[in-house]
Tab-separated table of C-alpha atoms in Angstrom:
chain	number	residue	atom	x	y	z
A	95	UNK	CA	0.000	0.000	0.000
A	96	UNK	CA	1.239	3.554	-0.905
A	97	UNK	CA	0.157	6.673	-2.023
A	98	UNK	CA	1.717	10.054	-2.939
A	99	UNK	CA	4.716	11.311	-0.652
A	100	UNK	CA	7.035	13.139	-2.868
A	101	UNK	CA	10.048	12.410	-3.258
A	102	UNK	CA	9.879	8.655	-1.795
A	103	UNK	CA	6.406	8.021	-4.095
A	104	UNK	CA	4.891	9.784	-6.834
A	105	UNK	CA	1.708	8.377	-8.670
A	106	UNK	CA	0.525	9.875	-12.313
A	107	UNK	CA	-2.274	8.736	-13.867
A	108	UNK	CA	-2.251	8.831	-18.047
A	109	UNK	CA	-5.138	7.835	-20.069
A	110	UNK	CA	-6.504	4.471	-17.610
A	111	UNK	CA	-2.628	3.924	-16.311
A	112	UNK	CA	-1.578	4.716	-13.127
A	113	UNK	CA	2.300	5.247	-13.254
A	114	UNK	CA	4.482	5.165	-10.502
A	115	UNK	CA	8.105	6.194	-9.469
A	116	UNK	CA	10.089	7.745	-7.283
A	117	UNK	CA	12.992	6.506	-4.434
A	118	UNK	CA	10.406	3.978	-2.361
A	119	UNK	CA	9.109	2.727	-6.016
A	120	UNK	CA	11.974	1.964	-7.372
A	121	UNK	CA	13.188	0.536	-4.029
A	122	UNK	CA	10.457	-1.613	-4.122
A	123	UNK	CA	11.035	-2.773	-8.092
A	124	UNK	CA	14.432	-3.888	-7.092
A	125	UNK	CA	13.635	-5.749	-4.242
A	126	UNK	CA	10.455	-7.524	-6.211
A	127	UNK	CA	13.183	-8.316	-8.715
A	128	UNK	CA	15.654	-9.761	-6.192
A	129	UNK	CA	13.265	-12.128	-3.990
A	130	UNK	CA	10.789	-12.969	-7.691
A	131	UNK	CA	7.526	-11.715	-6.734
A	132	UNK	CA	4.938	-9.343	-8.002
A	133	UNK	CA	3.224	-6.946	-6.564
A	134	UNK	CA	-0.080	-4.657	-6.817
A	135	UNK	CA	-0.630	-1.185	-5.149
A	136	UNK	CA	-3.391	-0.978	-3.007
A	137	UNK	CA	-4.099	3.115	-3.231
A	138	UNK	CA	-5.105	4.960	-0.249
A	139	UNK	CA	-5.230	8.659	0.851
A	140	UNK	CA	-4.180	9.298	4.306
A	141	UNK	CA	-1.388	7.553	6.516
A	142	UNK	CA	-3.954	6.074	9.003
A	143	UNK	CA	-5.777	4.359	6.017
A	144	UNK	CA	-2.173	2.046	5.073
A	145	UNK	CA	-1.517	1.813	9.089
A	146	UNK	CA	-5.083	0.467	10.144
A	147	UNK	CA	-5.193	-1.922	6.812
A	148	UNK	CA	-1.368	-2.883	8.127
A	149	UNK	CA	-2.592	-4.084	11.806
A	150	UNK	CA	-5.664	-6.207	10.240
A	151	UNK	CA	-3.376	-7.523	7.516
A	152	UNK	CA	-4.950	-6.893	4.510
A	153	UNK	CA	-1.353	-5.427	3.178
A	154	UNK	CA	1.673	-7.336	2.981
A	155	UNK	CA	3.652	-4.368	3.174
A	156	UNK	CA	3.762	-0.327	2.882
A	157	UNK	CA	6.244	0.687	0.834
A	158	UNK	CA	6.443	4.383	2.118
A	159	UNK	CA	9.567	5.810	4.158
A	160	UNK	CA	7.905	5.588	7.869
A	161	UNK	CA	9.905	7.144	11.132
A	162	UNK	CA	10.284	4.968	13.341
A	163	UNK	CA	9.053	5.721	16.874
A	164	UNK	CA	8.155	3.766	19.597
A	165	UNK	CA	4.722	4.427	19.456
A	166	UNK	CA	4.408	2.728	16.128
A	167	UNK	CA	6.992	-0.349	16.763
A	168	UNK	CA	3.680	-1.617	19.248
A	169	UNK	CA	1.475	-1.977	16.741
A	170	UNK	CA	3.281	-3.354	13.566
A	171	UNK	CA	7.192	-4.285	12.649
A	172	UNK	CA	9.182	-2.469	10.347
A	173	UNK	CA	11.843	-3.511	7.564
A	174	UNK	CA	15.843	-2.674	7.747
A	175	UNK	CA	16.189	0.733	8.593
A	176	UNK	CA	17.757	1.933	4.911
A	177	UNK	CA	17.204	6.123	5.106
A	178	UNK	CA	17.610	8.969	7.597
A	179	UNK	CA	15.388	11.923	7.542
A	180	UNK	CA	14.514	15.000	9.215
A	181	UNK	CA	12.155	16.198	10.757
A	182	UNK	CA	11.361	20.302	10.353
A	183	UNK	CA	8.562	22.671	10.655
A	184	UNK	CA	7.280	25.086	8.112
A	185	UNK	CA	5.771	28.284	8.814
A	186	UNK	CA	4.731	31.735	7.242
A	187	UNK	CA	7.927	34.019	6.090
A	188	UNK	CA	7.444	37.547	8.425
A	189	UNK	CA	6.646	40.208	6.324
A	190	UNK	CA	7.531	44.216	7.473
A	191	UNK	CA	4.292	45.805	8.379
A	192	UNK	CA	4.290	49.802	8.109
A	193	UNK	CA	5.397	51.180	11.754
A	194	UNK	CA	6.263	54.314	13.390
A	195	UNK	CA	9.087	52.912	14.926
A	196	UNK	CA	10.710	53.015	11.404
A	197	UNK	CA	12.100	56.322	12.149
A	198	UNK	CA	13.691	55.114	15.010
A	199	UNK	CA	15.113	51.711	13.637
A	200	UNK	CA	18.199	53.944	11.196
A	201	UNK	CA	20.560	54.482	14.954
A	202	UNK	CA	21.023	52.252	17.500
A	203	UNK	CA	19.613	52.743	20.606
A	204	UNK	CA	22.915	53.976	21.983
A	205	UNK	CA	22.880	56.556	19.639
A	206	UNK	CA	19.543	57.877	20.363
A	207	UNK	CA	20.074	58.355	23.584
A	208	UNK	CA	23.572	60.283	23.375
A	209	UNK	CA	21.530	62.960	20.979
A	210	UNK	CA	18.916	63.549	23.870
A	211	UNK	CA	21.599	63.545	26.443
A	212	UNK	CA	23.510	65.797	24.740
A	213	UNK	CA	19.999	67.794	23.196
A	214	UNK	CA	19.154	67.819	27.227
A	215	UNK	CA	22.636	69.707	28.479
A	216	UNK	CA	22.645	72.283	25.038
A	217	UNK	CA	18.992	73.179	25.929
A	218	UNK	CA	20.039	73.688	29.866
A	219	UNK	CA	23.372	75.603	29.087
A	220	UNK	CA	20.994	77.854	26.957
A	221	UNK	CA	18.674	78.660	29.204
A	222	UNK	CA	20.711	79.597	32.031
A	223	UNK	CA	22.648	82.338	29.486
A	224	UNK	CA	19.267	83.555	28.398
A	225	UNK	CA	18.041	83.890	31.997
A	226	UNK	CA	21.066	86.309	32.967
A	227	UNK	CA	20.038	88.044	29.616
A	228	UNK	CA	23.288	87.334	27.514
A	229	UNK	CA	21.753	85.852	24.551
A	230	UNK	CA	19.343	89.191	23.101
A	231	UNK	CA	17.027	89.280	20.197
A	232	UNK	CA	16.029	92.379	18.102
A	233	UNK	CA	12.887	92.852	20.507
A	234	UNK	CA	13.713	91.855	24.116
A	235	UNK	CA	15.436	88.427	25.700
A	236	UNK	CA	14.607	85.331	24.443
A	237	UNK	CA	12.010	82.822	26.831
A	238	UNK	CA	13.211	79.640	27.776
A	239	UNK	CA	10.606	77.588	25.654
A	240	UNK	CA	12.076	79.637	22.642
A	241	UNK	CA	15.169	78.751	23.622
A	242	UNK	CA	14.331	74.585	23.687
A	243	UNK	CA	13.105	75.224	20.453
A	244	UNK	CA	15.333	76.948	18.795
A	245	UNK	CA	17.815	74.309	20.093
A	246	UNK	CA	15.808	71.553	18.649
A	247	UNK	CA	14.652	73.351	15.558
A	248	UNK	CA	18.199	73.978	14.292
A	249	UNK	CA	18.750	69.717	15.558
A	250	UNK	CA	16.520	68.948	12.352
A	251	UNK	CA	18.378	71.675	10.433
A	252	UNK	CA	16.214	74.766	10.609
A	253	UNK	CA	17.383	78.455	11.300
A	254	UNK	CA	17.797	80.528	14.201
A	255	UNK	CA	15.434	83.009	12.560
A	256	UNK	CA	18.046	86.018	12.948
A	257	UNK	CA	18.074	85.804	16.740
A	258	UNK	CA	21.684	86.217	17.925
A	259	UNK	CA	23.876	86.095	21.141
A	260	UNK	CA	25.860	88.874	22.227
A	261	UNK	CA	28.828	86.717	23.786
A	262	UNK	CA	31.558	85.566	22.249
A	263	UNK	CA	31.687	82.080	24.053
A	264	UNK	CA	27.796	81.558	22.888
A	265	UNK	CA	28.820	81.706	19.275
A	266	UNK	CA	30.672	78.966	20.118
A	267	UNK	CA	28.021	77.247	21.900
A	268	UNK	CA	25.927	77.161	18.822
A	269	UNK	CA	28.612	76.610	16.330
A	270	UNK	CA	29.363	73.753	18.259
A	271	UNK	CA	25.604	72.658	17.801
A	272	UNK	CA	24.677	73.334	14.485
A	273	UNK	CA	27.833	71.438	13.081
A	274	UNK	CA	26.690	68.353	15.816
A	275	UNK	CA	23.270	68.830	14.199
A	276	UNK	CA	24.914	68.349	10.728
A	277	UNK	CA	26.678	65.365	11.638
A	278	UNK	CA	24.028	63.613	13.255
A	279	UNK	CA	21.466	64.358	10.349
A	280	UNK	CA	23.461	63.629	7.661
A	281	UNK	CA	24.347	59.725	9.252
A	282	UNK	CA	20.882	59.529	9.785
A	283	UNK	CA	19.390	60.144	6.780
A	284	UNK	CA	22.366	58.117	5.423
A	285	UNK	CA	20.738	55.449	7.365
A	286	UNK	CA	17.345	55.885	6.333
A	287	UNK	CA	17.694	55.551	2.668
A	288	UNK	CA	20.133	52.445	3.662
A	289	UNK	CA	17.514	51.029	5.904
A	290	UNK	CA	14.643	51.821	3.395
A	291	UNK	CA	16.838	49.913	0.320
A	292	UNK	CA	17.864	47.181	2.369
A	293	UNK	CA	14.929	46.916	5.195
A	294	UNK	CA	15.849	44.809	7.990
A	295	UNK	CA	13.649	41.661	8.318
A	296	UNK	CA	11.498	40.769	11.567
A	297	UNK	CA	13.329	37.769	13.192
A	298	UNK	CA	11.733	34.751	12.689
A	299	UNK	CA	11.389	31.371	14.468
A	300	UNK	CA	13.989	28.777	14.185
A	301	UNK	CA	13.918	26.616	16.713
A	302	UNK	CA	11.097	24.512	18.689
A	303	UNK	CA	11.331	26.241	21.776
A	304	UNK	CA	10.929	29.828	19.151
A	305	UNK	CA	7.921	28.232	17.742
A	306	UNK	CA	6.138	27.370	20.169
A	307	UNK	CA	6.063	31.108	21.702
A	308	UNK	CA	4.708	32.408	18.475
A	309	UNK	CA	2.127	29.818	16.893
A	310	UNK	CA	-1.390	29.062	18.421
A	311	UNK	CA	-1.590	25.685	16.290
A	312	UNK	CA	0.449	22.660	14.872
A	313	UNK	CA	-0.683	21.120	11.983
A	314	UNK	CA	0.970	17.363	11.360
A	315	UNK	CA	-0.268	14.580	8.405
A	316	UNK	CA	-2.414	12.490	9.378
A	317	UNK	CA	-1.232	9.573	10.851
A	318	UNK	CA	-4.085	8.510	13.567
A	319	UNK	CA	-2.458	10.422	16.282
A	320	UNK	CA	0.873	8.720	16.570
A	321	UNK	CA	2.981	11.972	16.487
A	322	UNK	CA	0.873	13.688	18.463
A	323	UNK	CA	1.475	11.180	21.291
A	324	UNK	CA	5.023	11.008	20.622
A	325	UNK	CA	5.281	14.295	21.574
A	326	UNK	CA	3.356	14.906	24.277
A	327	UNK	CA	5.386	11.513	25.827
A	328	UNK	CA	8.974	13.850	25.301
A	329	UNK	CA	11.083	14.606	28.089
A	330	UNK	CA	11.373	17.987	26.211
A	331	UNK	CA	8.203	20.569	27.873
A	332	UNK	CA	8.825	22.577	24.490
A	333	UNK	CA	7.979	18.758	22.954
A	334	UNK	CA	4.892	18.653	24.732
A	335	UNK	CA	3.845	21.965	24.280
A	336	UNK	CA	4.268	21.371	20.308
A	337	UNK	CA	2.544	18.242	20.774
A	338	UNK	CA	-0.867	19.841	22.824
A	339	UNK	CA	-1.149	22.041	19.846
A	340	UNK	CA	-1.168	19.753	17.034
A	341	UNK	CA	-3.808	18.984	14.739
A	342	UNK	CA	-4.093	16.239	12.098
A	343	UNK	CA	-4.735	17.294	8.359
A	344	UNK	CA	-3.589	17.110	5.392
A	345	UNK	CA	-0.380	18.820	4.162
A	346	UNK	CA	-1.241	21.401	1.598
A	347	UNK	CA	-4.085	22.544	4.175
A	348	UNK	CA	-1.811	22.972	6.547
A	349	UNK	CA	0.910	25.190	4.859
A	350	UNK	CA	-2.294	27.164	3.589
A	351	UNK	CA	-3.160	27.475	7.306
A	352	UNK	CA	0.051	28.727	8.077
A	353	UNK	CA	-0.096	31.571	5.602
A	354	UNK	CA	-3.825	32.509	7.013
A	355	UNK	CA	-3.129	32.392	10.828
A	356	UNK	CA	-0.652	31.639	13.925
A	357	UNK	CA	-0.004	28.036	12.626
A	358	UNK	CA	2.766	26.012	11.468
A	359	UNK	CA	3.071	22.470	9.258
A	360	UNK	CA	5.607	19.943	10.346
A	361	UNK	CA	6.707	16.991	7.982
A	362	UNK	CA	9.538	15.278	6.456
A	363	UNK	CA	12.071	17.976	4.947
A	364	UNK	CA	12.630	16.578	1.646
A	365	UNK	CA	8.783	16.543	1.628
A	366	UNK	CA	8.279	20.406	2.850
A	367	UNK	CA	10.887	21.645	0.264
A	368	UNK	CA	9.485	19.961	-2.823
A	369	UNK	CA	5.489	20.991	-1.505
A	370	UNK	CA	6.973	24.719	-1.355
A	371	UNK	CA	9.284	25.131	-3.878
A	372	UNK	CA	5.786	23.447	-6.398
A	373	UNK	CA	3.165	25.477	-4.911
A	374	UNK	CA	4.726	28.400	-3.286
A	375	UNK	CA	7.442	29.545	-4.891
A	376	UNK	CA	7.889	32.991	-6.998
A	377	UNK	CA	8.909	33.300	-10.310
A	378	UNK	CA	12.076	35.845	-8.525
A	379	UNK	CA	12.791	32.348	-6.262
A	380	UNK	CA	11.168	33.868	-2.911
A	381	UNK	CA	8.596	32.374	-1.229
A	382	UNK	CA	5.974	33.382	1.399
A	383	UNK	CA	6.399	30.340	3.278
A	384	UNK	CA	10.422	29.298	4.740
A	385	UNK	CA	11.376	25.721	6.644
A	386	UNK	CA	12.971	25.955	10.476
A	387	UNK	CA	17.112	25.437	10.302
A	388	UNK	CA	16.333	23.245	13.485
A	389	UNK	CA	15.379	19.693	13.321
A	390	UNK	CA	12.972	18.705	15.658
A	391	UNK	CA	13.717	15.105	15.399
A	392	UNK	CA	15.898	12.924	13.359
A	393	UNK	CA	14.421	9.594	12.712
A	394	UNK	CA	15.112	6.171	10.963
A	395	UNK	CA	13.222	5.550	8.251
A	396	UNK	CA	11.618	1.492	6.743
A	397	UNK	CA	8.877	0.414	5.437
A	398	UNK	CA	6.090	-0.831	8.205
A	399	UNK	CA	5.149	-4.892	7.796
A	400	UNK	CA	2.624	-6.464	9.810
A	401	UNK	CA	4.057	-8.531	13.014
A	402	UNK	CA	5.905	-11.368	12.483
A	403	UNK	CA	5.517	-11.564	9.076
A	404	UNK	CA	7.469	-14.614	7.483
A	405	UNK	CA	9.049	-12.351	4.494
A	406	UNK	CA	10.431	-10.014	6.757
A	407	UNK	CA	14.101	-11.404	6.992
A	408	UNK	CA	14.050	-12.032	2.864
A	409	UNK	CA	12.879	-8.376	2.738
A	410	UNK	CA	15.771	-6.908	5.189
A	411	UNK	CA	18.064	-9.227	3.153
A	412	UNK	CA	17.689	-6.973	0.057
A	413	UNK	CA	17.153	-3.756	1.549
A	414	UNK	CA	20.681	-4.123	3.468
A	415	UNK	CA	22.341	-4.585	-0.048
A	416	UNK	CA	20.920	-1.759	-1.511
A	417	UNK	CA	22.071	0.475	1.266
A	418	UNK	CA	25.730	-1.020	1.696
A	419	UNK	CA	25.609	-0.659	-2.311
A	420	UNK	CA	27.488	2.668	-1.940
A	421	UNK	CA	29.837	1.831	0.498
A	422	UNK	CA	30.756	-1.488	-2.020
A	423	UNK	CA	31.380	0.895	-4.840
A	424	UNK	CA	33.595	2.897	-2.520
A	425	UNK	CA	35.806	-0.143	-1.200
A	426	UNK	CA	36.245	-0.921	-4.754
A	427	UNK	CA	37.165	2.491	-5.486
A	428	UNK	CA	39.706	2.146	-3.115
A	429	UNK	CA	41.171	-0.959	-3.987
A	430	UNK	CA	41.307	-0.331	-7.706
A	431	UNK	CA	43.273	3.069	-6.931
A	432	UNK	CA	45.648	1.258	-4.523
A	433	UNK	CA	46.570	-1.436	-7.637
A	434	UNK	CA	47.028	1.075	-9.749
A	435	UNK	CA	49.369	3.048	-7.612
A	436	UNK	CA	51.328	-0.229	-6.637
A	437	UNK	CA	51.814	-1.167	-10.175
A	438	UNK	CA	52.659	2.459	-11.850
A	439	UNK	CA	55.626	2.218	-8.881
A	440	UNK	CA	56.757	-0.984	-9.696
A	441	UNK	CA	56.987	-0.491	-13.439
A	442	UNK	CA	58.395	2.959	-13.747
A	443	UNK	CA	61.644	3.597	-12.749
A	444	UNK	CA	63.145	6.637	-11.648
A	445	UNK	CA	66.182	7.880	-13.671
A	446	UNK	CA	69.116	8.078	-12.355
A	447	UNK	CA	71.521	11.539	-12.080
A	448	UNK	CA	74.099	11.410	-14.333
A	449	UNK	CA	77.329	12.074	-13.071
A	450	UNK	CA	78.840	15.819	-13.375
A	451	UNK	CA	82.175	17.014	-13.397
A	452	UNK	CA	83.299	18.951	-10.216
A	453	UNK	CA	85.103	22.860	-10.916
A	454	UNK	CA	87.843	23.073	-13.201
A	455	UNK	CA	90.923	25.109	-11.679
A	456	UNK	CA	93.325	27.138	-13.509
A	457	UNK	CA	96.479	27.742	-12.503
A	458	UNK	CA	98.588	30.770	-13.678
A	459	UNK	CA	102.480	30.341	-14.032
């Protein structure tokens, strides 16, 4: 029994033929040719469907990559464990939403508060000259709120409006000012237009214990609630917390989910990529969904066989060829290099220096 789990199984139907292929398929052709049988494809939709057929044995075998976990090793046996795989969550890409705090994100924090520190002693210095009636205008003495906004006014590069000081060490003062106003507002509106061409994206989750601080709902394949227990039985609380939020559905409705509301789809990376990168993807290569970088569980992968079933060992025979297949090629690899190396130094010979003559010496009479 299989159905479609990209890459492991894919299933096309032309005219009245159902074709299949993919890594499980042609697993499964190899092994059918090794041990002589036949075999016929019982199709199904959903996980649970091949599992529950599995335990009353109306399947000899399902020849889909399963994880194994210890929930599912009660109820039926797998085959040789021939593939690792991971498993990763997938979950809408943040997008920037519009935000006052846009003006504040082109200086650091640090920054920001140096400029009111030092807006905060210019405005205080100022007032204290005007109050003993140093700094004049052209009709009277300038009032302290005048002051604080002249001092801020000329901070976002506007004029003093012809008011002027009538000590030396004030000219300073505001010289001193106006060319820190310059500096400051010409770094930040450097950083502005840098900020605005290359916005800074909102963090995003990564890992499990991220995740779960950000999503109201898991959504998993459906599998008759094996993963779901298998996480609520981790040692891990951020496990169990995953786990008391999943629900069971199918995969394409969950990464729609996930676009719609606070939800994320777990499932086999290979799996997740190829979904995405077919139904998600961009013409420019973006995408509005993105996969965690951390696994939240690495797991064995065979095909599940009903308990104690007599062509078990014939079945674990083949598999464990295929798999040490590579690893054959490689030792042969190795020895054929080795010969070859042994026999180019045994058969070429190095040539040997030929003698020179040592420094004539002339003698004068």
């Amino acid at each position: 029994m299989a159905f479609t789990y990209e890459p492991y199984w894919r299933e096309s139907v032309e005219g009245n033929t159902t074709r299949y292929s993919g890594t499980d398929y042609n697993q499964l052709v190899v092994v059918a040719q090794a041990l002589n049988f036949t075999f016929r494809v019982l199709p199904s939709r959903r996980w649970n469907e091949v599992t529950d057929q599995m335990q009353v044995r109306k399947l000899f075998m399902a020849t889909v990559m399963h994880g194994i976990i210890p929930q599912d090793i009660k109820r039926w046996d797998f085959t040789f464990t021939y593939d690792q795989g991971d498993i990763k969550f997938a979950m809408a890409t943040p997008v920037i939403t519009p935000s006052w705090l846009s003006f504040y994100y082109p200086l650091s924090g640090q920054v920001w508060i140096s400029v009111l520190a030092c807006t905060l002693t210019v405005c205080f210095t100022l007032v204290k000259i005007t109050s003993r009636k140093t700094w004049e205008m052209r009709h009277g003495v300038l009032s302290t709120g005048s002051v604080v906004l002249e001092s801020v006014g000329t901070l976002f590069g506007q004029g003093l409006y012809g008011r002027l000081s009538t000590s030396q060490s004030n000219h300073i003062l505001v010289g001193t000012w106006l060319f820190f106003g310059v500096v400051v507002g010409t770094a930040y509106r450097a950083s502005l237009i840098a900020s605005l061409t290359l916005p800074r994206m909102p963090p995003r989750p990564e890992t499990v214990e991220e995740l779960v601080k950000v999503v109201d709902r898991m959504t998993v394949r459906y599998s008759g609630g094996t993963y779901t227990k298998f996480y609520l039985n981790s040692e891990s609380s951020a496990f169990r917390e995953l786990g008391s939020m999943m629900v069971e559905g199918d995969d394409m409705d969950g990464l729609n989910a996930a676009l719609k509301m606070k939800s994320a789809h777990v499932g086999a990376s290979l799996n997740l990529q190829l979904i995405i990168s077919r139904n998600f993807a961009k013409l420019d290569g973006t995408s509005p969904l993105y996969i965690g970088k951390e696994k939240l569980v690495r797991l064995s992968l065979a095909w599940p066989v009903p308990h104690d079933a007599p062509y078990t060992p014939q079945i674990d025979k083949s598999l464990r060829i295929i798999t040490q297949g590579p690893l054959l090629l490689l030792l042969v690899g190795i020895t054929l290099g080795s010969v070859a190396f042994v026999v180019e130094r045994l058969l070429v010979s190095e040539p040997h220096p030929s003698p020179t003559s040592g420094p004539t010496r002339l003698t004068l009479d």
